[in-house]
Amino acid sequence: MTVASKLAALGLTLPPPPRPLGRYTAVSQAGDLLFISGQLPLRDGQVVWQGQVGKDLTVEQGRQAAQLAALNVLAQIDAHLGGFARLDHIVRVEGYVTSAPGMLEQPAVIDGASELFAEVLGDQAGHARAVYAQSQQPGNAAVILVVIAQVRPA
C-alpha cells in the first residue's frame, strides 16, 4: 500500500508542501539525512490550530494540530525526494507544544503526529522523540514539529 492510499484510508490527503515563512529552506539534506524545518499546522498558508493547549485548545485539538503538522512533514519529504521510495525512516521528531501554565500532557499532543507517522509509514516511522512546552510560537501555532529523516541512496 502506498502512502497516498494509507492516507486515503484515514480520510486524509497529502497537502502541497508549505512554503517557508522566512529566509530558510524547508528541507536541507546532509548526506543521507533530511533535516525538515519546523512544520506548523498550516493549511492553505494559514495556521489552522492557534493558541495554548490547555487554555484555548483541548488536548484532542492539540493532537489534531500535531497530525496536520505531520502531514506537512510528509509533504516536505515527498516534495524533496519525489515520493517515499527512498525514505529509510523517521529518525527523530521534536514536538513543540504551545501550552497553558500547568498543562503537562505535551506527549499526548505529539502522539497525534507519531501515530500518524506509524499508520502511514509503518516500520519507516520508528523514531526517537523529544517534546517541549512553549508559552508562545510563531503564528500563534499550537504545535511545531521539527523532524530528521534518513534516506537511502538514489
CSV table of C-alpha atoms in Angstrom, one decimal:
chain,number,residue,atom,x,y,z
A,1,MET,CA,0.0,0.0,0.0
A,2,THR,CA,1.3,3.5,-0.9
A,3,VAL,CA,1.5,6.4,1.5
A,4,ALA,CA,-1.3,8.1,-0.5
A,5,SER,CA,-3.6,5.1,-0.2
A,6,LYS,CA,-2.9,4.8,3.5
A,7,LEU,CA,-3.7,8.4,3.9
A,8,ALA,CA,-6.9,8.0,1.8
A,9,ALA,CA,-7.9,5.1,4.1
A,10,LEU,CA,-7.7,7.5,7.0
A,11,GLY,CA,-9.7,10.1,5.1
A,12,LEU,CA,-6.6,12.3,4.6
A,13,THR,CA,-4.7,13.6,1.6
A,14,LEU,CA,-1.2,14.9,1.3
A,15,PRO,CA,-1.3,18.7,1.1
A,16,PRO,CA,1.1,20.7,-1.1
A,17,PRO,CA,4.2,21.3,0.9
A,18,PRO,CA,4.0,24.6,2.8
A,19,ARG,CA,6.4,27.3,1.8
A,20,PRO,CA,8.9,28.5,4.4
A,21,LEU,CA,7.7,31.5,6.4
A,22,GLY,CA,11.1,33.1,6.4
A,23,ARG,CA,14.5,33.0,4.7
A,24,TYR,CA,15.4,29.4,5.1
A,25,THR,CA,14.8,26.1,3.3
A,26,ALA,CA,12.0,23.7,4.2
A,27,VAL,CA,14.3,20.7,3.8
A,28,SER,CA,18.1,20.5,4.0
A,29,GLN,CA,19.9,17.3,3.1
A,30,ALA,CA,23.3,16.4,4.5
A,31,GLY,CA,24.5,13.0,3.3
A,32,ASP,CA,21.7,10.5,4.0
A,33,LEU,CA,19.8,12.8,6.4
A,34,LEU,CA,17.0,15.1,5.8
A,35,PHE,CA,16.5,18.0,8.2
A,36,ILE,CA,13.0,19.2,8.0
A,37,SER,CA,12.4,22.7,9.2
A,38,GLY,CA,9.7,23.4,11.8
A,39,GLN,CA,6.3,22.4,10.3
A,40,LEU,CA,3.2,24.2,11.7
A,41,PRO,CA,-0.4,23.1,11.4
A,42,LEU,CA,-0.8,25.1,8.2
A,43,ARG,CA,-3.4,24.6,5.6
A,44,ASP,CA,-3.5,26.9,2.5
A,45,GLY,CA,-0.9,29.1,4.1
A,46,GLN,CA,-2.9,29.7,7.3
A,47,VAL,CA,-2.3,28.4,10.8
A,48,VAL,CA,-5.3,26.3,11.5
A,49,TRP,CA,-4.8,25.5,15.1
A,50,GLN,CA,-3.8,28.5,17.2
A,51,GLY,CA,-3.4,29.2,20.9
A,52,GLN,CA,-2.3,27.4,24.0
A,53,VAL,CA,-3.3,23.8,24.6
A,54,GLY,CA,-5.0,23.6,28.0
A,55,LYS,CA,-6.4,27.1,27.6
A,56,ASP,CA,-7.6,27.8,24.1
A,57,LEU,CA,-7.5,24.3,22.8
A,58,THR,CA,-8.1,20.8,24.3
A,59,VAL,CA,-5.5,18.1,24.2
A,60,GLU,CA,-7.5,16.4,21.4
A,61,GLN,CA,-7.4,19.6,19.3
A,62,GLY,CA,-3.7,19.7,20.0
A,63,ARG,CA,-3.4,16.2,18.7
A,64,GLN,CA,-5.2,17.3,15.5
A,65,ALA,CA,-2.8,20.2,15.2
A,66,ALA,CA,0.1,17.7,15.5
A,67,GLN,CA,-1.4,15.5,12.9
A,68,LEU,CA,-1.7,18.4,10.4
A,69,ALA,CA,1.9,19.4,11.1
A,70,ALA,CA,2.9,15.7,10.5
A,71,LEU,CA,1.0,15.8,7.1
A,72,ASN,CA,3.1,18.8,6.2
A,73,VAL,CA,6.3,17.0,7.2
A,74,LEU,CA,5.2,14.1,4.9
A,75,ALA,CA,4.5,16.7,2.1
A,76,GLN,CA,8.0,18.1,2.5
A,77,ILE,CA,9.6,14.6,2.3
A,78,ASP,CA,7.5,13.8,-0.7
A,79,ALA,CA,8.4,17.0,-2.5
A,80,HIS,CA,12.2,16.7,-1.7
A,81,LEU,CA,12.5,13.0,-2.6
A,82,GLY,CA,9.8,12.8,-5.3
A,83,GLY,CA,8.0,10.1,-3.3
A,84,PHE,CA,8.7,7.9,-0.4
A,85,ALA,CA,10.6,5.0,-2.1
A,86,ARG,CA,13.9,6.4,-0.8
A,87,LEU,CA,12.8,7.1,2.7
A,88,ASP,CA,14.5,4.8,5.1
A,89,HIS,CA,12.9,6.0,8.3
A,90,ILE,CA,12.0,8.9,10.5
A,91,VAL,CA,15.0,9.3,12.9
A,92,ARG,CA,13.8,12.0,15.3
A,93,VAL,CA,10.8,14.1,16.0
A,94,GLU,CA,10.9,17.2,18.2
A,95,GLY,CA,7.5,18.5,19.1
A,96,TYR,CA,6.9,22.0,20.5
A,97,VAL,CA,3.5,22.5,22.1
A,98,THR,CA,2.2,25.9,23.0
A,99,SER,CA,1.0,25.1,26.5
A,100,ALA,CA,-1.0,26.8,29.2
A,101,PRO,CA,0.6,27.0,32.6
A,102,GLY,CA,0.2,23.7,34.4
A,103,MET,CA,-0.6,21.8,31.2
A,104,LEU,CA,1.5,18.6,31.3
A,105,GLU,CA,0.1,16.5,28.5
A,106,GLN,CA,2.5,17.6,25.8
A,107,PRO,CA,3.5,13.9,25.0
A,108,ALA,CA,-0.2,13.1,24.3
A,109,VAL,CA,-0.4,16.0,22.0
A,110,ILE,CA,2.6,15.0,19.9
A,111,ASP,CA,1.3,11.4,19.8
A,112,GLY,CA,-1.1,12.8,17.2
A,113,ALA,CA,2.0,13.1,14.9
A,114,SER,CA,3.8,9.9,16.0
A,115,GLU,CA,0.6,7.9,15.5
A,116,LEU,CA,0.0,9.3,12.0
A,117,PHE,CA,3.6,8.5,11.0
A,118,ALA,CA,3.1,4.9,12.3
A,119,GLU,CA,-0.2,4.4,10.5
A,120,VAL,CA,1.1,5.8,7.2
A,121,LEU,CA,4.8,4.8,7.2
A,122,GLY,CA,4.7,1.5,9.2
A,123,ASP,CA,8.3,0.4,10.0
A,124,GLN,CA,9.7,3.6,8.5
A,125,ALA,CA,8.0,5.6,11.3
A,126,GLY,CA,10.1,4.4,14.2
A,127,HIS,CA,11.7,7.5,15.8
A,128,ALA,CA,13.3,9.0,18.8
A,129,ARG,CA,11.3,11.9,20.2
A,130,ALA,CA,11.5,14.9,22.4
A,131,VAL,CA,8.6,17.1,23.5
A,132,TYR,CA,8.8,20.7,24.7
A,133,ALA,CA,6.3,23.1,26.2
A,134,GLN,CA,6.3,26.6,24.9
A,135,SER,CA,4.4,29.7,26.0
A,136,GLN,CA,4.1,31.2,22.5
A,137,GLN,CA,5.2,30.3,19.0
A,138,PRO,CA,5.3,31.9,15.5
A,139,GLY,CA,1.9,32.4,14.0
A,140,ASN,CA,0.4,31.5,17.4
A,141,ALA,CA,0.7,27.9,16.3
A,142,ALA,CA,-0.4,25.3,18.8
A,143,VAL,CA,2.3,22.9,17.6
A,144,ILE,CA,5.5,22.9,15.6
A,145,LEU,CA,7.3,19.7,14.5
A,146,VAL,CA,11.0,19.5,13.6
A,147,VAL,CA,12.0,16.2,12.0
A,148,ILE,CA,15.1,14.4,10.9
A,149,ALA,CA,14.7,11.5,8.4
A,150,GLN,CA,17.2,9.1,6.9
A,151,VAL,CA,17.1,8.3,3.1
A,152,ARG,CA,18.5,5.5,1.0
A,153,PRO,CA,20.9,6.2,-1.8
A,154,ALA,CA,19.4,7.1,-5.2
